[in-house]
């Protein structure tokens, strides 16, 4: 009986695939890459047309030996690594390590781990796609050339242990420049005016928009008072009433970036956590009687294409559960942007009929939450449009025009299942009126009250991990597989820290970016980096030789590198001296920046290695022992608030303590914020007194 060996990347995937194949198949895991550039040297022959030097990764010798023995004993070997550039490169390296014939059709590719997909992949095996491999080689070599030649320069000029990279440095630049915008921002005063009006059909709110046909801008209290004086005792009259029907289309099913953004908005997941959970859902989970099953399609994709079989299953579910009016006249497909892989699919459930409720008690809480998000987004993408009725009422008072807007959903369509979230920096329509309002043109209105309000313009928001992913995608920086690891790397390196879900550059990050901007402008140039990504795509399409692309990048880079070595002087980062005295040697301790924020360290290092936490007081006292409450961090870097007297006092709060105690019971109050409201809430469950501070 002939034996076939199938090699995948992970044990979880091996377990899932094994159940779909018979006893003639052996499935083993390569555990990712087995061959790579050496860590101890550049590994790229600059004198020989950038030829890479690949070696077996240290510690993988026994695994390689095991796979070679399995391949030798098999009649056929299939390489089933992930369906992307990295997966193609893993298959190519494996074929060399195992001595396989490069012309054999031993590469199989699938985008979901289901019986049908695996069996179809084996029937349609192909040769390794050398163009895709070359695109990965070009990226790997470019990243090595930049990382291994630029990082030592930073070590010599700033401090040891620093690193720079093509994509990570651009990501830090984005965060750093946003912080510069915020620092340079000058807040401006402006005012708004709302009229609370009574018509024959009911009350409504209208906003002052124009004066004499031009948009009005009110920038001071004096200007507002002049307008209020103009409006005093004047009559409001309806000048125009407009109704309109709007159709809202559902969002396309997820791609990698939109999945990371929406999971951050709705579930609070970091891109790293989203991808970890998605990997588990993709590779397969034990569903009991069904065994191990892959629940979603491949999660690293920039394609919104959907397989017909998935559309048919979605149609069946929608018609059964909602009826004909909730299904569009034709199955809905979405157009890909740019160079998205047409062969790839969007992130969707492998079996749309497997609803999230069927997986309760089987998946972990977060696995189920992410699966539900993916399932709802996909199912909604296949449903009818939503129909929204809108009403606009305009009222004139002399030359002043007030406008009221209202809307109501006449037919929910896809909204019956899912509505896409919004980022904090996206404006929300504030429609506070009811569409049942009955108003006629020419009708005179009764003014109940004028409500003036002072505002101040706000700086652009800091990036969150999700909005940074969105920006990188918009600018063409990186690819689906690189967003999450890039954002993790810039935090691990200490260039960026996360505070209250927002990303801030550290002093170190600011220094490195300033230096790179001055001496390596191309590396930090968004357009230059995006153009290089396009060239990598051209290599994958067989339209550009990979070594020529590397050469075009490296030659000017090497010239810049040599010039920078001469021009850049030693950059000294002065540590901030604290009042804290080192109990070991008596020196004043200095403030250092670590992965999880600032800490105190003895300047006598390495003779004295004393370090201790640097606690930031929050201006409130512990309700248990009255000592100051300070900012602390969990092992995963999450900020919380605890007593300075820990471990003697173990009081903690995940929410920011308010400076003043509850006026009702004198217990601790915490600050709660949303897009529309900021308030102080008493932590005493028997009190829960609330003080609203701001309301938008």
XYZ file of C-alpha atoms in Angstrom:
696
model
C 0.000 0.000 0.000
C 1.435 3.358 -1.057
C 2.088 5.891 1.717
C 1.682 9.639 1.430
C 3.290 12.176 3.776
C 1.563 15.543 4.293
C 3.573 18.276 6.032
C 1.728 21.229 7.590
C 3.006 24.011 9.846
C 1.420 23.303 13.230
C 0.413 20.271 15.321
C -3.136 21.688 15.650
C -3.482 21.793 11.876
C -1.974 18.298 11.584
C -4.571 16.970 14.023
C -7.431 18.617 12.091
C -6.273 17.379 8.685
C -5.534 13.809 9.818
C -9.225 13.088 10.382
C -10.056 13.958 6.744
C -7.458 11.587 5.281
C -7.316 7.818 5.365
C -4.770 5.445 6.861
C -2.546 5.803 3.801
C -1.703 9.350 4.871
C 0.705 10.481 7.575
C 0.417 14.137 8.640
C 3.359 15.850 10.358
C 4.089 19.422 11.441
C 7.182 21.440 10.468
C 6.547 23.920 13.336
C 6.964 26.823 10.910
C 10.275 27.609 9.228
C 13.091 25.043 9.392
C 15.610 26.977 7.299
C 16.461 30.678 7.390
C 19.267 33.231 7.180
C 21.811 32.769 10.007
C 21.369 34.954 13.094
C 25.104 35.355 13.695
C 25.949 37.001 10.354
C 24.412 39.033 7.525
C 23.708 35.909 5.513
C 23.448 37.795 2.204
C 26.366 37.696 -0.263
C 26.688 41.331 -1.367
C 29.434 40.400 -3.834
C 27.366 37.672 -5.470
C 24.155 39.390 -6.521
C 22.578 39.256 -3.030
C 22.559 35.455 -2.928
C 21.073 34.445 0.446
C 22.827 31.895 2.639
C 20.247 29.595 4.225
C 21.002 27.276 7.116
C 18.921 24.897 9.221
C 17.520 26.772 12.228
C 19.300 25.881 15.466
C 17.375 23.417 17.592
C 15.417 21.985 14.642
C 17.916 19.229 13.767
C 15.899 16.357 15.286
C 12.706 17.544 13.620
C 14.423 17.801 10.219
C 15.864 14.296 10.729
C 12.389 12.961 11.572
C 10.797 14.598 8.507
C 13.570 13.320 6.226
C 13.024 9.767 7.485
C 9.258 10.108 6.985
C 9.752 11.503 3.453
C 12.165 8.711 2.566
C 9.599 6.117 3.619
C 6.768 7.756 1.678
C 5.822 7.279 -1.957
C 4.518 10.838 -2.189
C 5.106 14.020 -0.172
C 2.659 16.943 -0.083
C 3.746 20.302 1.342
C 0.665 21.916 2.890
C 1.952 25.114 4.520
C -0.171 28.275 4.637
C -1.584 29.730 1.372
C 0.549 32.883 1.239
C 4.115 34.025 0.482
C 5.465 32.870 3.815
C 3.781 29.490 3.464
C 5.118 29.106 -0.086
C 8.640 29.867 1.161
C 8.270 27.288 3.965
C 7.240 24.701 1.364
C 10.226 25.660 -0.841
C 12.709 25.376 2.035
C 11.182 22.028 3.023
C 11.533 20.715 -0.524
C 15.268 21.528 -0.410
C 15.787 20.070 3.063
C 13.980 16.853 2.090
C 15.652 16.571 -1.326
C 12.369 16.659 -3.250
C 12.248 17.096 -7.011
C 11.465 20.769 -7.662
C 9.448 19.917 -10.775
C 7.100 17.552 -8.891
C 3.582 18.676 -8.072
C 4.010 18.355 -4.316
C 2.498 21.661 -3.155
C -1.091 21.689 -1.960
C -2.967 24.799 -0.892
C -6.258 25.286 0.919
C -7.982 28.266 2.526
C -10.067 26.351 5.041
C -9.558 23.135 6.976
C -12.579 21.121 5.916
C -12.846 17.668 4.366
C -13.921 19.045 0.993
C -11.119 21.651 0.898
C -8.385 19.149 1.868
C -9.494 16.490 -0.592
C -9.826 19.073 -3.361
C -6.331 20.421 -2.597
C -4.798 16.947 -2.922
C -6.560 16.425 -6.268
C -5.216 19.760 -7.510
C -1.614 19.611 -6.292
C 0.825 21.887 -8.120
C 4.475 22.812 -8.372
C 5.874 25.310 -5.882
C 5.206 28.839 -7.127
C 8.727 30.225 -7.515
C 7.488 33.779 -8.103
C 5.723 33.760 -4.746
C 8.849 32.308 -3.113
C 10.987 35.008 -4.721
C 8.684 37.742 -3.388
C 9.205 36.330 0.108
C 12.962 36.037 -0.465
C 13.114 39.673 -1.576
C 11.260 40.804 1.566
C 13.436 38.633 3.805
C 16.698 39.821 2.247
C 15.645 43.491 2.276
C 14.609 43.280 5.914
C 17.902 41.571 6.789
C 19.978 44.173 4.934
C 18.208 47.053 6.677
C 17.982 45.425 10.100
C 21.522 44.029 10.282
C 23.208 47.152 8.923
C 21.091 49.940 10.378
C 20.626 48.492 13.866
C 24.385 48.394 14.684
C 24.586 52.046 13.633
C 21.915 52.868 16.221
C 23.855 50.828 18.808
C 26.989 52.862 18.188
C 25.275 56.240 18.033
C 22.496 55.921 20.636
C 22.606 52.764 22.765
C 22.976 48.992 22.503
C 20.019 46.765 21.806
C 18.178 49.100 19.447
C 16.745 47.898 16.166
C 15.381 49.436 12.988
C 13.352 47.868 10.250
C 11.678 48.845 7.003
C 8.100 48.537 8.233
C 8.506 48.955 12.006
C 10.349 52.278 11.630
C 7.552 53.686 9.457
C 4.991 52.548 12.053
C 6.920 54.364 14.812
C 7.119 57.441 12.590
C 3.321 57.485 12.237
C 2.875 57.343 16.030
C 5.611 59.942 16.589
C 4.246 62.403 14.043
C 0.735 62.106 15.458
C 2.184 63.043 18.863
C 3.905 66.053 17.274
C 0.548 67.130 15.811
C -1.034 66.843 19.251
C 1.750 68.868 20.921
C 1.559 71.579 18.253
C -2.227 71.742 18.324
C -3.723 75.033 19.464
C -7.275 74.660 20.703
C -9.815 77.141 19.350
C -13.065 78.208 20.938
C -16.355 77.764 19.114
C -20.017 77.837 20.054
C -23.127 75.970 18.961
C -26.763 76.948 19.290
C -29.711 74.563 19.491
C -33.362 75.622 19.389
C -35.898 73.522 21.268
C -39.021 74.024 19.150
C -42.688 73.067 19.379
C -44.734 72.312 16.261
C -48.323 71.159 15.957
C -46.901 67.627 15.641
C -44.540 67.685 18.618
C -41.252 68.992 19.998
C -37.899 68.814 18.197
C -34.344 70.179 18.339
C -32.862 72.244 15.503
C -29.271 73.446 15.116
C -28.183 76.880 13.863
C -26.268 76.314 10.612
C -26.376 79.410 8.389
C -26.732 83.160 8.344
C -27.722 84.901 5.092
C -27.199 81.625 3.226
C -23.609 81.153 4.418
C -22.332 78.650 6.981
C -22.099 80.350 10.355
C -19.062 80.161 12.629
C -19.345 81.442 16.208
C -15.989 81.835 17.947
C -16.706 83.806 21.123
C -19.265 84.422 23.839
C -19.701 87.999 22.550
C -20.646 86.722 19.078
C -23.084 84.256 20.614
C -24.701 86.969 22.748
C -25.127 89.151 19.655
C -26.933 86.288 17.866
C -29.124 85.624 20.903
C -30.019 89.329 20.944
C -30.920 89.143 17.221
C -33.157 86.139 17.878
C -34.896 87.579 20.947
C -38.669 87.565 20.554
C -38.390 86.598 16.858
C -40.733 84.069 15.296
C -39.534 80.684 13.971
C -41.169 79.455 10.769
C -40.713 76.202 8.841
C -39.103 77.065 5.490
C -38.548 73.564 4.075
C -39.419 69.946 4.830
C -37.614 67.177 2.954
C -38.065 63.429 3.193
C -35.749 60.954 1.546
C -35.222 57.234 1.333
C -31.637 55.999 1.818
C -30.314 52.535 1.152
C -27.473 51.246 3.319
C -25.270 48.496 1.976
C -23.702 45.944 4.312
C -19.948 45.966 4.858
C -17.971 43.266 3.008
C -16.850 40.180 4.920
C -13.643 40.596 6.891
C -10.128 40.814 5.557
C -7.209 40.730 8.009
C -7.087 44.463 8.679
C -10.848 44.984 9.046
C -11.047 41.958 11.365
C -8.335 43.423 13.596
C -10.018 46.840 13.637
C -13.523 45.573 14.374
C -12.329 43.118 17.047
C -10.587 46.052 18.721
C -13.681 48.282 18.514
C -16.259 45.746 19.620
C -14.312 43.224 21.714
C -11.333 45.256 22.949
C -8.850 42.765 21.447
C -5.346 43.803 20.380
C -4.367 42.813 16.809
C -2.038 40.200 18.304
C -4.839 38.603 20.355
C -7.248 38.705 17.410
C -4.765 36.860 15.199
C -3.966 34.298 17.899
C -7.655 33.471 18.371
C -8.296 33.481 14.609
C -5.393 31.051 14.145
C -7.042 28.688 16.641
C -10.391 28.941 14.854
C -8.708 28.347 11.491
C -6.506 25.416 12.498
C -9.348 23.556 14.145
C -10.971 22.987 17.530
C -12.450 19.847 19.047
C -16.227 19.983 18.682
C -16.923 16.676 20.404
C -18.849 14.320 18.106
C -17.616 16.161 14.990
C -14.015 15.879 16.137
C -11.473 18.606 15.330
C -12.843 21.056 12.763
C -11.531 24.277 11.213
C -14.173 26.935 11.883
C -13.031 29.865 9.714
C -11.153 30.350 6.451
C -7.513 31.512 6.365
C -7.224 34.724 8.380
C -4.310 36.407 6.555
C -5.978 37.786 3.460
C -6.734 41.042 1.675
C -9.461 39.537 -0.522
C -13.216 39.978 -0.029
C -14.092 37.198 -2.480
C -16.604 34.561 -1.279
C -16.938 30.975 -2.510
C -20.260 30.095 -4.151
C -20.855 27.173 -1.787
C -20.602 29.537 1.200
C -23.048 31.937 -0.468
C -25.529 29.105 -1.004
C -25.352 28.105 2.665
C -25.774 31.742 3.738
C -28.814 32.036 1.458
C -30.350 28.916 2.976
C -29.909 30.234 6.522
C -31.197 33.751 5.718
C -34.312 32.483 3.899
C -35.090 29.998 6.683
C -34.590 32.419 9.560
C -35.630 35.789 8.071
C -37.552 35.216 4.837
C -37.304 36.254 1.188
C -37.297 40.009 1.775
C -34.026 39.729 3.730
C -32.149 38.178 0.791
C -31.006 40.331 -2.173
C -32.129 39.616 -5.758
C -28.632 38.283 -6.565
C -25.929 36.802 -4.279
C -23.673 39.667 -3.238
C -19.993 39.679 -4.173
C -17.587 42.488 -3.307
C -14.791 43.978 -5.407
C -11.211 43.618 -4.230
C -8.981 46.656 -3.908
C -5.531 46.969 -5.423
C -3.580 43.763 -5.882
C -5.603 41.561 -3.538
C -5.145 37.870 -4.268
C -8.131 36.745 -6.346
C -7.456 33.112 -5.426
C -7.876 33.961 -1.749
C -11.141 34.336 0.128
C -12.394 36.704 2.790
C -12.354 35.594 6.434
C -15.647 33.739 6.877
C -17.082 30.716 8.708
C -16.218 27.453 6.940
C -19.789 26.280 7.500
C -22.155 29.279 7.620
C -24.929 27.015 8.939
C -22.798 26.500 12.078
C -24.203 29.381 14.098
C -22.364 30.795 17.119
C -25.091 29.475 19.432
C -24.242 25.902 18.380
C -20.702 26.454 19.720
C -21.656 27.716 23.177
C -19.982 25.655 25.871
C -17.497 24.257 23.320
C -15.329 27.274 22.481
C -13.669 29.479 25.066
C -15.389 32.809 25.772
C -13.049 34.827 23.540
C -12.966 32.208 20.775
C -16.765 32.310 20.667
C -16.877 36.124 20.711
C -14.513 36.330 17.732
C -16.314 33.546 15.868
C -19.629 35.341 16.430
C -18.154 38.576 15.047
C -16.862 36.806 11.915
C -20.111 34.859 11.447
C -22.363 37.914 11.868
C -20.252 40.071 9.534
C -20.276 37.376 6.831
C -23.982 36.618 7.154
C -24.884 40.328 7.096
C -22.773 40.785 3.938
C -25.163 38.410 2.141
C -28.396 40.086 3.286
C -30.641 42.773 1.804
C -29.865 46.460 2.044
C -31.326 48.418 4.946
C -33.856 51.107 4.013
C -33.708 54.269 6.110
C -36.235 57.117 5.939
C -34.762 60.549 6.634
C -36.471 63.828 7.454
C -34.914 67.296 7.245
C -36.784 70.301 8.664
C -35.389 73.792 8.074
C -36.630 76.815 10.003
C -35.924 80.483 9.320
C -35.709 83.350 11.776
C -34.965 86.440 9.715
C -31.599 85.597 8.122
C -30.781 82.663 10.467
C -31.395 79.079 9.307
C -31.868 76.204 11.769
C -31.924 72.580 10.667
C -33.299 69.451 12.333
C -32.510 65.947 11.083
C -34.227 62.696 11.922
C -34.052 59.169 10.585
C -35.669 55.843 11.209
C -35.033 52.375 9.855
C -38.022 51.378 7.719
C -36.579 47.969 6.784
C -33.578 46.652 8.747
C -32.204 44.217 6.149
C -28.659 43.287 7.199
C -28.970 45.505 10.318
C -31.125 42.754 11.815
C -27.842 40.904 12.406
C -24.908 43.296 12.379
C -23.783 46.919 12.154
C -20.164 47.939 11.636
C -18.534 49.749 14.548
C -16.942 53.189 14.456
C -13.600 54.408 15.731
C -13.465 57.162 18.344
C -12.132 59.612 15.753
C -15.102 59.066 13.444
C -17.904 61.576 13.850
C -21.298 60.324 14.874
C -24.511 61.789 13.496
C -26.416 63.244 16.408
C -30.006 62.868 15.309
C -32.088 63.441 18.410
C -35.483 63.806 16.746
C -38.294 61.407 15.993
C -39.316 60.762 12.408
C -42.951 60.652 13.512
C -42.750 64.444 13.729
C -45.502 66.082 11.686
C -44.383 69.461 10.286
C -45.583 71.518 7.322
C -43.770 74.219 5.294
C -44.849 77.686 6.399
C -45.892 76.473 9.842
C -45.103 78.852 12.677
C -43.194 77.266 15.560
C -43.116 78.022 19.260
C -39.619 78.520 20.725
C -39.381 76.702 24.041
C -35.714 77.386 24.737
C -32.407 78.329 23.075
C -29.442 76.257 24.251
C -26.030 77.781 23.590
C -22.911 75.711 24.288
C -19.214 76.521 24.365
C -16.796 74.026 22.767
C -13.094 73.816 22.074
C -11.535 72.089 19.075
C -9.636 68.949 20.003
C -6.330 67.638 18.660
C -6.321 64.543 16.442
C -6.649 61.395 18.562
C -3.630 59.229 19.278
C -3.509 55.996 17.343
C -4.897 52.872 18.889
C -3.516 49.555 17.693
C -6.597 49.223 15.468
C -6.436 52.713 13.956
C -2.697 52.257 13.326
C -3.518 49.067 11.387
C -6.068 51.081 9.391
C -3.487 53.814 8.651
C -0.839 51.267 7.608
C -3.339 49.613 5.291
C -4.426 52.963 3.798
C -0.798 53.926 3.136
C 0.160 50.504 1.737
C 2.660 49.859 4.553
C 3.158 46.147 5.208
C 0.774 43.344 4.375
C -1.964 41.414 6.251
C 0.586 39.106 7.845
C 2.768 41.968 9.141
C 0.330 44.374 10.877
C 0.052 42.602 14.240
C 3.744 41.586 14.625
C 4.896 45.074 13.606
C 2.736 46.762 16.257
C 3.925 44.273 18.869
C 7.578 44.818 17.900
C 7.537 48.613 18.244
C 6.152 48.213 21.771
C 8.586 45.425 22.724
C 11.513 47.567 21.528
C 10.420 50.413 23.807
C 9.770 52.867 20.942
C 6.049 53.058 21.664
C 3.971 52.459 24.806
C 0.254 51.824 25.182
C -1.652 54.035 27.630
C -5.427 53.626 27.964
C -5.469 51.800 24.591
C -3.625 54.729 22.955
C -0.127 54.488 21.453
C 2.458 57.081 22.514
C 6.073 57.377 21.363
C 8.698 57.105 24.089
C 11.626 59.493 24.329
C 13.753 56.740 22.800
C 11.313 56.293 19.914
C 11.325 60.039 19.309
C 15.152 60.177 19.266
C 15.479 57.217 16.884
C 12.842 58.562 14.471
C 14.384 62.051 14.488
C 17.768 60.545 13.611
C 16.359 58.277 10.887
C 14.323 61.126 9.379
C 17.427 63.240 9.010
C 19.785 60.610 7.660
C 17.545 57.882 6.138
C 14.553 59.763 4.730
C 13.672 57.011 2.224
C 13.303 54.346 4.905
C 10.723 56.493 6.700
C 9.011 57.771 3.550
C 5.474 56.375 3.320
C 5.293 56.532 -0.470
C 8.739 54.958 -0.880
C 7.810 52.088 1.446
C 4.434 51.567 -0.281
C 6.138 51.534 -3.698
C 8.470 48.810 -2.484
C 5.452 46.759 -1.362
C 4.073 47.129 -4.903
C 7.370 45.897 -6.329
C 7.151 42.819 -4.092
C 3.690 42.240 -5.550
C 5.163 42.519 -9.068
C 7.752 39.856 -8.168
C 4.927 37.571 -7.010
C 3.138 38.169 -10.311
C 6.288 37.212 -12.238
C 6.733 40.749 -13.573
C 9.982 41.720 -11.810
C 13.213 39.803 -10.950
C 13.666 39.774 -7.175
C 17.399 40.438 -7.095
C 16.991 43.525 -9.286
C 14.404 44.926 -6.858
C 16.780 44.289 -3.936
C 19.658 45.915 -5.820
C 17.637 49.040 -6.673
C 16.852 49.446 -2.976
C 20.210 48.475 -1.491
C 22.683 50.518 -3.559
C 21.346 53.968 -2.522
C 20.773 52.647 1.014
C 24.419 51.553 1.341
C 25.622 55.000 0.208
C 23.339 56.686 2.777
C 24.544 54.264 5.460
C 28.206 55.157 4.855
C 27.421 58.890 4.927
C 25.418 58.546 8.132
C 28.280 56.720 9.844
C 30.456 59.780 9.229
C 27.895 62.488 9.975
C 26.064 61.224 13.053
C 27.670 62.016 16.372
C 27.051 60.142 19.605
C 23.513 60.804 20.843
C 23.410 60.923 24.627
C 20.112 60.204 26.344
C 20.212 61.917 29.703
C 18.352 60.038 32.416
C 16.016 62.088 34.595
C 17.341 62.117 38.178
C 14.774 61.370 40.899
C 14.686 62.207 44.612
C 14.637 58.476 45.433
C 17.887 57.314 47.066
C 19.271 53.863 46.249
C 19.285 51.938 49.524
C 22.216 49.825 48.310
C 24.752 52.522 47.393
C 23.280 55.920 48.280
C 23.099 57.360 44.748
C 20.049 59.248 43.469
C 18.117 56.786 41.346
C 17.271 57.727 37.736
C 14.081 57.220 35.721
C 14.350 54.668 32.912
C 11.837 53.568 30.300
C 11.036 49.863 30.053
C 8.560 47.785 28.098
C 5.803 48.511 30.619
C 6.590 52.163 31.228
C 8.961 54.041 33.531
C 10.898 52.552 36.445
C 13.668 53.602 38.819
C 17.206 52.292 38.360
C 20.495 52.931 40.086
C 22.926 54.929 37.884
C 25.763 52.820 39.341
C 25.006 49.946 36.925
C 26.654 47.451 36.485
C 28.256 47.678 39.980
C 24.812 48.304 41.491
C 21.834 46.670 39.759
C 19.105 47.957 42.050
C 15.776 48.756 40.358
C 12.301 49.469 41.712
C 8.919 50.478 40.338
C 8.181 54.141 39.718
C 4.686 54.777 40.955
C 2.534 57.576 39.598
C 0.019 58.763 42.163
C -3.504 59.333 40.812
C -4.649 61.911 43.369
C -6.978 59.637 45.328
C -6.517 57.639 48.516
C -7.079 53.941 49.099
C -10.569 53.290 50.535
C -9.125 50.453 52.650
C -6.073 52.023 54.317
C -6.047 55.690 53.131
C -2.574 55.439 51.517
C -2.208 56.991 48.024
C -3.501 55.018 45.042
C -0.928 54.569 42.268
C -0.771 53.331 38.678
C 0.377 49.709 38.389
C 0.699 47.246 35.515
C -0.249 43.606 35.171
C 2.178 40.996 33.819
C 0.654 41.559 30.369
C 1.235 45.313 30.614
C -2.377 46.296 31.297
C -2.744 49.391 33.489
C -4.648 49.180 36.779
C -4.771 51.142 40.042
C -3.599 49.806 43.375
C -2.609 50.824 46.867
C 0.915 52.119 47.485
C 0.892 49.925 50.593
C 0.856 46.655 48.590
C 1.361 43.821 49.640
C 0.083 44.814 53.109
C -3.005 46.288 51.392
C -4.286 44.520 48.289
C -6.916 47.017 47.068
C -7.052 47.237 43.238
C -9.290 48.868 40.634
C -9.259 48.485 36.852
C -11.009 51.856 36.559
C -9.366 55.237 37.157
C -10.154 56.512 40.688
C -11.800 59.940 40.884
C -10.031 62.573 43.021
C -12.984 63.207 45.359
C -14.944 60.686 47.446
C -18.666 60.108 46.965
C -20.654 63.041 48.461
C -23.363 60.604 49.577
C -21.382 57.858 51.352
C -17.721 59.051 51.248
C -16.604 55.887 49.408
C -14.244 55.815 46.402
C -15.641 57.017 43.073
C -14.223 55.930 39.693
C -14.159 57.707 36.334
C -16.221 56.152 33.552
C -16.029 57.556 30.021
C -17.856 56.845 26.794
C -18.074 58.650 23.460
C -21.016 60.655 24.732
C -20.447 61.012 28.466
C -17.875 61.299 31.239
C -19.006 60.629 34.797
C -17.903 59.721 38.335
C -19.597 56.615 39.741
C -19.510 55.484 43.390
C -17.960 52.030 43.888
C -20.211 51.290 46.856
C -22.791 48.805 45.441
C -25.387 50.055 47.924
C -24.930 53.653 46.809
C -23.795 53.888 43.115
C -24.214 57.675 43.219
C -23.347 59.158 39.804
C -22.074 62.628 38.854
C -22.201 63.440 35.123
C -19.260 65.707 34.235
C -19.481 66.022 30.442
C -22.157 65.140 27.940
C -21.840 65.545 24.168
